[in-house]
Amino acid sequence: MDILQFQTDLHQWYAHEQRQLPWRETTDPYKIWVSEVMLQQTQVATILRYYPSFLERFPTVEALAQADLTDLLKQWEGMGYYARARNLHKAAKIVVTQYGGHVPADYATFRTLPGVGDYIAAAVQSIAFNQPYAVVDGNVKRVLARLLTLEALANDSQHKVHFQREADRLLDPHRPGNHNQALMELGALVCRPQTPQCLICPVRAHCAAAQSARQMEFPKRKPLRRTPTYHIAVGVVQKADKILITQRKPDGLLGGLWEFPGGKVKKGETAEAACRREIQEETELIVDVQHHLATVKHAYSHFRIKLDVFLCTYRSGEVTLHSPVDFRWVTLDQITDFPFPTANRKFIPQLVAHLTSLTVQSGQ
Ligand code: SF4
């Protein structure tokens, strides 16, 4: 491949065809960092709904460092992969306390911050500081695999080094930020997974897969294992006009988010019995399970859940927490003040409608 010509063709295309995105209109390293953290696992269309309000709420790294975790998670609610938000929060505190509020303009230093892996480090350093580091994300892997007919497996972390080596080799060191964004943009708009637009592709002349009509053979992947499905029982515990919500531990899956108590249904156990048991184990409350409210299905990256939701009434006991770290008795109106996982948010409208109709019927 003529690398210089490839870079020129890519840049010319990007200069004319790039999407106007808010994070491309700033040179503020903090704002670019936020965008890259969001972009890592979320679609651009979704980020466009979150990015402006997030920056309005936390316009500077100092504002983010001072944020209350619940406030931060509320802003992030619905984007998923909440560890990203928690790590960004921790990293912002370090930037303020150790680097005077300046995002480190040095790859090695920046790479030590929580949540900053190879991708974020290369993206922020190249885009914000013009440092010559090549990004490798899913789009880049696909484009490289097709351009160079790479045999490396795109979904095998041990093969990432092969993609990184090729990305480094093709990187334009004079304009690395634009180069990285152009390659990712090409993957998003032209070299799409199922429908590569080779006829209009600006780098077709350099593409080994297109020239041998083997676009759909790349990238190579190892077969995926089947994702397990877990059956979860959840209880909405009512006590007078309040309902109980609990907060998950700050770290781990969905850390810091609020939810209704519950947990996995054991083998041979009914969902209703699991609901009662889990509430008792997590809070020491004794409840009566009244009726089934909803069944919700949700897919995470490595597993799926089927959630059976029950309405329960408080019978006895004082809340003593075992797994959760905090709890509140809240009214229906207050629920939206708290960040919930998507699987919970899927049934909250149904819960609110149901409890509101009961309130109307009872004339309260
Ligand atoms: Fe992808 Fe086709 Fe362009 Fe090759 S020519 S990079 S396969 S869109």
Coordinates of C-alpha atoms and ligand atoms in Angstrom, one line a residue:
M1 CA 0.0 0.0 0.0
D2 CA 1.1 3.6 -0.8
I3 CA 0.7 4.8 2.8
L4 CA 1.1 8.5 2.0
Q5 CA -1.5 8.3 -0.8
F6 CA -3.9 6.4 1.6
Q7 CA -3.5 9.1 4.2
T8 CA -4.2 11.8 1.6
D9 CA -7.3 10.1 0.2
L10 CA -8.6 9.5 3.7
H11 CA -8.1 13.1 4.8
Q12 CA -9.6 14.6 1.8
W13 CA -12.7 12.5 2.2
Y14 CA -12.9 13.3 6.0
A15 CA -12.6 17.0 5.3
H16 CA -15.7 17.0 3.1
E17 CA -17.8 14.2 4.6
Q18 CA -17.3 14.2 8.3
R19 CA -20.4 14.6 10.5
Q20 CA -20.8 17.8 12.4
L21 CA -20.6 16.6 16.0
P22 CA -20.4 18.8 19.0
W23 CA -17.1 17.3 20.3
R24 CA -15.5 18.1 16.9
E25 CA -16.2 21.8 17.6
T26 CA -14.1 22.1 20.7
T27 CA -10.4 22.0 21.5
D28 CA -11.1 21.6 25.3
P29 CA -9.3 18.4 26.3
Y30 CA -11.9 17.8 29.1
K31 CA -14.8 18.0 26.7
I32 CA -13.0 15.7 24.2
W33 CA -12.3 13.3 26.9
V34 CA -15.9 13.1 28.0
S35 CA -17.0 12.5 24.4
E36 CA -14.5 9.7 24.0
V37 CA -15.6 8.0 27.2
M38 CA -19.2 8.2 26.0
L39 CA -18.3 7.0 22.5
Q40 CA -16.5 3.9 23.7
Q41 CA -19.6 1.8 24.2
T42 CA -22.6 4.0 23.0
Q43 CA -24.0 4.9 19.6
V44 CA -23.4 8.5 18.4
A45 CA -27.2 9.1 18.1
T46 CA -27.6 8.3 21.8
I47 CA -24.6 10.4 22.9
L48 CA -26.0 13.4 21.1
R49 CA -28.9 13.3 23.6
Y50 CA -26.6 13.1 26.6
Y51 CA -23.5 15.1 25.8
P52 CA -24.9 18.6 25.8
S53 CA -26.8 18.2 29.1
F54 CA -23.8 16.4 30.7
L55 CA -21.5 19.3 29.9
E56 CA -24.1 21.9 30.9
R57 CA -24.3 20.1 34.3
F58 CA -20.5 19.5 34.6
P59 CA -18.9 22.1 32.3
T60 CA -15.4 21.7 33.7
V61 CA -13.2 19.0 35.1
E62 CA -13.5 20.8 38.5
A63 CA -17.3 20.7 38.3
L64 CA -17.2 17.0 37.6
A65 CA -14.7 16.4 40.4
Q66 CA -17.1 18.0 42.9
A67 CA -20.2 16.2 41.6
D68 CA -22.2 14.0 43.9
L69 CA -22.1 10.4 42.5
T70 CA -25.9 10.1 42.5
D71 CA -26.2 13.3 40.5
L72 CA -23.5 12.1 38.1
L73 CA -25.2 8.7 37.6
K74 CA -28.5 10.4 37.1
Q75 CA -27.0 12.4 34.2
W76 CA -25.6 9.1 32.8
E77 CA -28.8 7.1 33.4
G78 CA -29.8 5.2 30.3
M79 CA -26.4 5.2 28.6
G80 CA -25.3 2.0 30.4
Y81 CA -21.8 0.9 31.3
Y82 CA -21.9 3.0 34.5
A83 CA -18.3 2.1 35.4
R84 CA -17.3 4.7 32.7
A85 CA -19.1 7.4 34.7
R86 CA -17.6 6.3 38.0
N87 CA -14.1 6.1 36.6
L88 CA -14.5 9.5 34.9
H89 CA -15.5 10.9 38.3
K90 CA -12.5 9.4 40.1
A91 CA -10.2 10.5 37.3
A92 CA -11.5 14.1 37.4
K93 CA -10.8 14.3 41.1
I94 CA -7.2 13.2 40.4
V95 CA -6.8 15.7 37.6
V96 CA -7.9 18.5 40.0
T97 CA -5.9 17.4 43.0
Q98 CA -2.7 16.3 41.3
Y99 CA -2.6 18.2 38.0
G100 CA -4.1 21.5 38.8
G101 CA -7.2 20.9 36.8
H102 CA -5.3 20.3 33.6
V103 CA -5.9 17.1 31.7
P104 CA -2.4 15.6 31.3
A105 CA -0.9 16.3 27.8
D106 CA 1.2 13.2 28.1
Y107 CA 0.1 9.8 27.1
A108 CA 1.8 7.8 29.9
T109 CA 0.5 10.1 32.7
F110 CA -3.0 10.3 31.2
R111 CA -3.1 6.5 30.8
T112 CA -2.7 6.0 34.5
L113 CA -6.1 7.7 35.3
P114 CA -9.0 5.4 36.2
G115 CA -11.0 4.3 33.2
V116 CA -8.3 5.4 30.7
G117 CA -7.3 2.5 28.6
D118 CA -5.4 2.3 25.3
Y119 CA -8.3 3.6 23.3
I120 CA -9.2 6.7 25.4
A121 CA -5.6 7.6 25.9
A122 CA -4.8 7.5 22.2
A123 CA -8.0 9.3 21.2
V124 CA -7.7 12.1 23.7
Q125 CA -3.9 12.6 23.3
S126 CA -4.2 12.6 19.5
I127 CA -7.3 14.8 19.1
A128 CA -6.7 17.2 22.0
F129 CA -2.9 17.4 22.0
N130 CA -1.9 16.3 18.5
Q131 CA 0.2 13.4 19.9
P132 CA 1.0 10.6 17.4
Y133 CA -1.0 7.7 18.9
A134 CA -3.3 5.5 16.8
V135 CA -6.7 4.5 18.1
V136 CA -8.1 1.0 17.7
D137 CA -11.8 0.5 18.2
G138 CA -14.3 -1.7 16.5
N139 CA -14.7 0.5 13.5
V140 CA -10.9 0.8 13.0
K141 CA -10.5 -3.0 13.3
R142 CA -13.0 -3.6 10.6
V143 CA -11.5 -1.1 8.2
L144 CA -8.0 -2.4 8.8
A145 CA -9.0 -6.0 8.5
R146 CA -10.6 -5.3 5.1
L147 CA -7.9 -2.9 3.8
L148 CA -5.1 -5.4 4.6
T149 CA -7.1 -8.7 4.6
L150 CA -5.9 -9.3 8.2
E151 CA -6.4 -12.8 9.6
A152 CA -6.3 -11.4 13.2
L153 CA -9.5 -12.1 15.1
A154 CA -11.4 -8.8 15.9
N155 CA -13.1 -10.2 19.0
D156 CA -10.0 -11.8 20.5
S157 CA -8.2 -9.4 22.9
Q158 CA -5.0 -11.3 22.4
H159 CA -5.1 -10.3 18.7
K160 CA -5.5 -6.6 19.4
V161 CA -1.7 -6.2 19.1
H162 CA -1.9 -7.0 15.4
F163 CA -4.5 -4.3 14.8
Q164 CA -2.5 -1.9 16.8
R165 CA 0.6 -2.5 14.9
E166 CA -1.2 -1.9 11.6
A167 CA -2.9 1.2 12.9
D168 CA 0.4 2.6 14.1
R169 CA 1.9 1.9 10.7
L170 CA -0.8 3.7 8.8
L171 CA -1.1 6.7 11.2
D172 CA -0.4 10.1 9.8
P173 CA 2.0 11.5 12.5
H174 CA 1.4 15.1 11.3
R175 CA -2.3 15.2 12.0
P176 CA -3.0 12.1 14.2
G177 CA -6.3 13.4 15.6
N178 CA -7.9 13.9 12.2
H179 CA -6.4 10.7 11.0
N180 CA -7.9 8.7 13.9
Q181 CA -11.3 10.4 13.6
A182 CA -11.3 9.9 9.8
L183 CA -10.6 6.1 10.1
M184 CA -13.4 5.7 12.7
E185 CA -15.7 7.9 10.6
L186 CA -15.0 5.7 7.5
G187 CA -15.9 2.6 9.5
A188 CA -19.1 4.2 10.8
L189 CA -20.3 5.7 7.5
V190 CA -18.8 3.8 4.6
C191 CA -17.1 0.5 5.6
R192 CA -20.1 -0.6 7.5
P193 CA -20.3 -4.1 9.0
Q194 CA -22.9 -5.7 6.8
T195 CA -23.1 -3.1 4.0
P196 CA -19.7 -1.8 3.0
Q197 CA -20.1 1.0 0.5
C198 CA -17.1 0.1 -1.6
L199 CA -18.2 1.9 -4.7
I200 CA -18.1 5.2 -3.0
C201 CA -15.2 4.4 -0.7
P202 CA -12.3 7.0 -0.8
V203 CA -9.7 4.3 0.0
R204 CA -11.0 1.6 -2.4
A205 CA -7.8 1.8 -4.4
H206 CA -5.9 0.7 -1.3
C207 CA -8.2 -2.0 -0.2
A208 CA -7.1 -5.6 -0.6
A209 CA -10.5 -7.0 0.4
A210 CA -12.4 -4.9 -2.2
Q211 CA -9.9 -5.8 -4.9
S212 CA -10.5 -9.5 -4.3
A213 CA -14.2 -9.1 -3.6
R214 CA -13.8 -10.6 -0.1
Q215 CA -15.1 -7.6 1.9
M216 CA -17.6 -9.8 3.8
E217 CA -14.9 -12.3 4.9
F218 CA -13.3 -9.6 7.1
P219 CA -12.9 -9.0 9.9
K220 CA -12.4 -12.6 11.1
R221 CA -14.0 -13.5 14.4
K222 CA -13.9 -16.4 16.8
P223 CA -17.3 -18.0 17.4
L224 CA -19.2 -16.4 20.3
R225 CA -20.2 -18.3 23.3
R226 CA -23.9 -18.4 24.1
T227 CA -24.8 -15.7 26.7
P228 CA -26.5 -17.1 29.8
T229 CA -29.9 -15.8 30.9
Y230 CA -30.5 -15.2 34.6
H231 CA -33.9 -15.2 36.2
I232 CA -34.3 -12.3 38.7
A233 CA -37.1 -11.6 41.1
V234 CA -37.7 -8.0 42.2
G235 CA -40.0 -6.6 44.8
V236 CA -41.6 -3.1 45.0
V237 CA -42.3 -2.9 48.7
Q238 CA -45.0 -0.5 49.7
K239 CA -45.4 1.0 53.2
A240 CA -48.3 3.5 53.3
D241 CA -47.6 5.9 50.4
K242 CA -43.9 5.1 50.2
I243 CA -41.9 2.5 48.4
L244 CA -38.5 1.1 49.2
I245 CA -35.5 1.6 46.9
T246 CA -31.9 0.5 47.7
Q247 CA -28.5 1.6 46.4
R248 CA -26.0 -0.8 45.0
K249 CA -22.4 -0.8 46.1
P250 CA -20.3 1.9 44.5
D251 CA -18.2 -0.5 42.4
G252 CA -19.0 -3.4 40.1
L253 CA -21.9 -3.9 37.7
L254 CA -24.4 -1.0 37.9
G255 CA -22.4 0.3 41.0
G256 CA -24.0 3.3 42.7
L257 CA -27.3 3.0 41.0
W258 CA -30.6 2.7 42.8
E259 CA -33.0 -0.2 42.4
F260 CA -35.8 -2.3 43.9
P261 CA -34.5 -5.1 46.1
G262 CA -34.3 -8.5 44.7
G263 CA -32.0 -11.1 43.2
K264 CA -31.5 -14.4 41.4
V265 CA -34.2 -17.1 41.5
K266 CA -32.6 -20.3 42.8
K267 CA -33.1 -23.7 41.1
G268 CA -36.5 -25.2 42.2
E269 CA -37.6 -21.9 43.7
T270 CA -40.6 -19.8 42.5
A271 CA -40.0 -16.2 41.5
E272 CA -42.4 -15.1 44.2
A273 CA -40.6 -17.1 46.9
A274 CA -37.3 -15.7 45.6
C275 CA -38.7 -12.2 45.8
R276 CA -39.7 -12.6 49.5
R277 CA -36.4 -14.3 50.4
E278 CA -34.1 -11.8 48.6
I279 CA -35.9 -8.8 50.2
Q280 CA -35.4 -10.4 53.6
E281 CA -31.8 -11.3 52.9
E282 CA -31.0 -7.8 51.6
T283 CA -33.0 -5.7 54.1
E284 CA -34.3 -8.0 56.9
L285 CA -37.8 -6.8 56.1
I286 CA -40.7 -9.3 56.1
V287 CA -43.1 -8.6 53.2
D288 CA -46.2 -10.0 51.7
V289 CA -46.1 -10.6 48.0
Q290 CA -49.3 -9.2 46.6
H291 CA -49.2 -9.8 42.9
H292 CA -47.0 -10.0 39.8
L293 CA -46.6 -6.6 38.1
A294 CA -44.4 -7.1 35.1
T295 CA -41.9 -9.2 33.3
V296 CA -38.9 -7.4 31.8
K297 CA -36.1 -8.7 29.6
H298 CA -32.8 -7.0 29.2
A299 CA -29.5 -7.8 27.6
Y300 CA -26.1 -6.8 29.1
S301 CA -22.9 -7.4 27.2
H302 CA -22.2 -10.8 28.6
F303 CA -25.5 -12.1 29.9
R304 CA -29.3 -11.5 29.7
I305 CA -31.8 -11.2 32.5
K306 CA -35.5 -12.0 32.8
L307 CA -36.9 -9.9 35.6
D308 CA -40.2 -10.7 37.4
V309 CA -41.5 -7.8 39.3
F310 CA -43.9 -8.2 42.2
L311 CA -45.8 -5.7 44.2
C312 CA -45.3 -6.4 47.9
T313 CA -46.5 -4.8 51.1
Y314 CA -44.5 -4.3 54.2
R315 CA -45.3 -6.5 57.1
S316 CA -42.6 -6.1 59.7
G317 CA -39.0 -5.3 60.5
E318 CA -36.6 -2.4 60.3
V319 CA -34.4 -2.0 57.3
T320 CA -30.9 -3.4 58.0
L321 CA -28.8 -3.6 54.8
H322 CA -26.7 -6.5 53.8
S323 CA -25.7 -6.1 50.2
P324 CA -27.0 -2.6 49.3
V325 CA -25.2 0.4 50.8
D326 CA -28.2 2.8 51.3
F327 CA -32.0 2.9 51.1
R328 CA -34.9 5.4 50.9
W329 CA -38.6 5.2 51.4
V330 CA -39.8 7.4 48.5
T331 CA -43.1 8.6 47.0
L332 CA -43.8 7.9 43.4
D333 CA -43.0 11.5 42.6
Q334 CA -39.5 11.1 44.0
I335 CA -38.5 8.1 42.0
T336 CA -37.3 10.1 39.0
D337 CA -34.8 11.9 41.3
F338 CA -32.7 8.7 41.4
P339 CA -30.6 6.9 38.8
F340 CA -31.9 3.4 38.0
P341 CA -30.6 0.6 35.8
T342 CA -32.3 0.4 32.4
A343 CA -34.0 -2.9 33.4
N344 CA -35.7 -1.1 36.3
R345 CA -36.6 1.9 34.2
K346 CA -38.4 -0.4 31.8
F347 CA -41.1 -1.2 34.3
I348 CA -41.2 2.0 36.3
P349 CA -43.8 3.7 34.0
Q350 CA -46.0 0.6 34.5
L351 CA -45.5 0.7 38.2
V352 CA -46.3 4.4 38.4
A353 CA -49.4 4.0 36.3
H354 CA -50.6 1.0 38.4
L355 CA -50.0 2.7 41.8
T356 CA -51.6 5.9 40.6
S357 CA -54.7 4.1 39.4
L358 CA -55.0 2.4 42.8
T359 CA -54.7 5.7 44.5
V360 CA -57.4 7.2 42.3
Q361 CA -59.7 4.2 42.9
S362 CA -59.2 4.4 46.7
G363 CA -60.0 8.1 46.5
Q364 CA -56.8 9.3 48.2
Ligands
SF4_1 FE1 -14.3 -1.1 3.4 FE2 -15.0 -1.4 0.9 FE3 -13.7 0.8 1.6 FE4 -12.5 -1.6 1.6 S1 -13.3 -0.5 -0.2 S2 -12.3 -0.1 3.2 S3 -14.1 -3.0 2.2 S4 -15.7 0.2 2.2

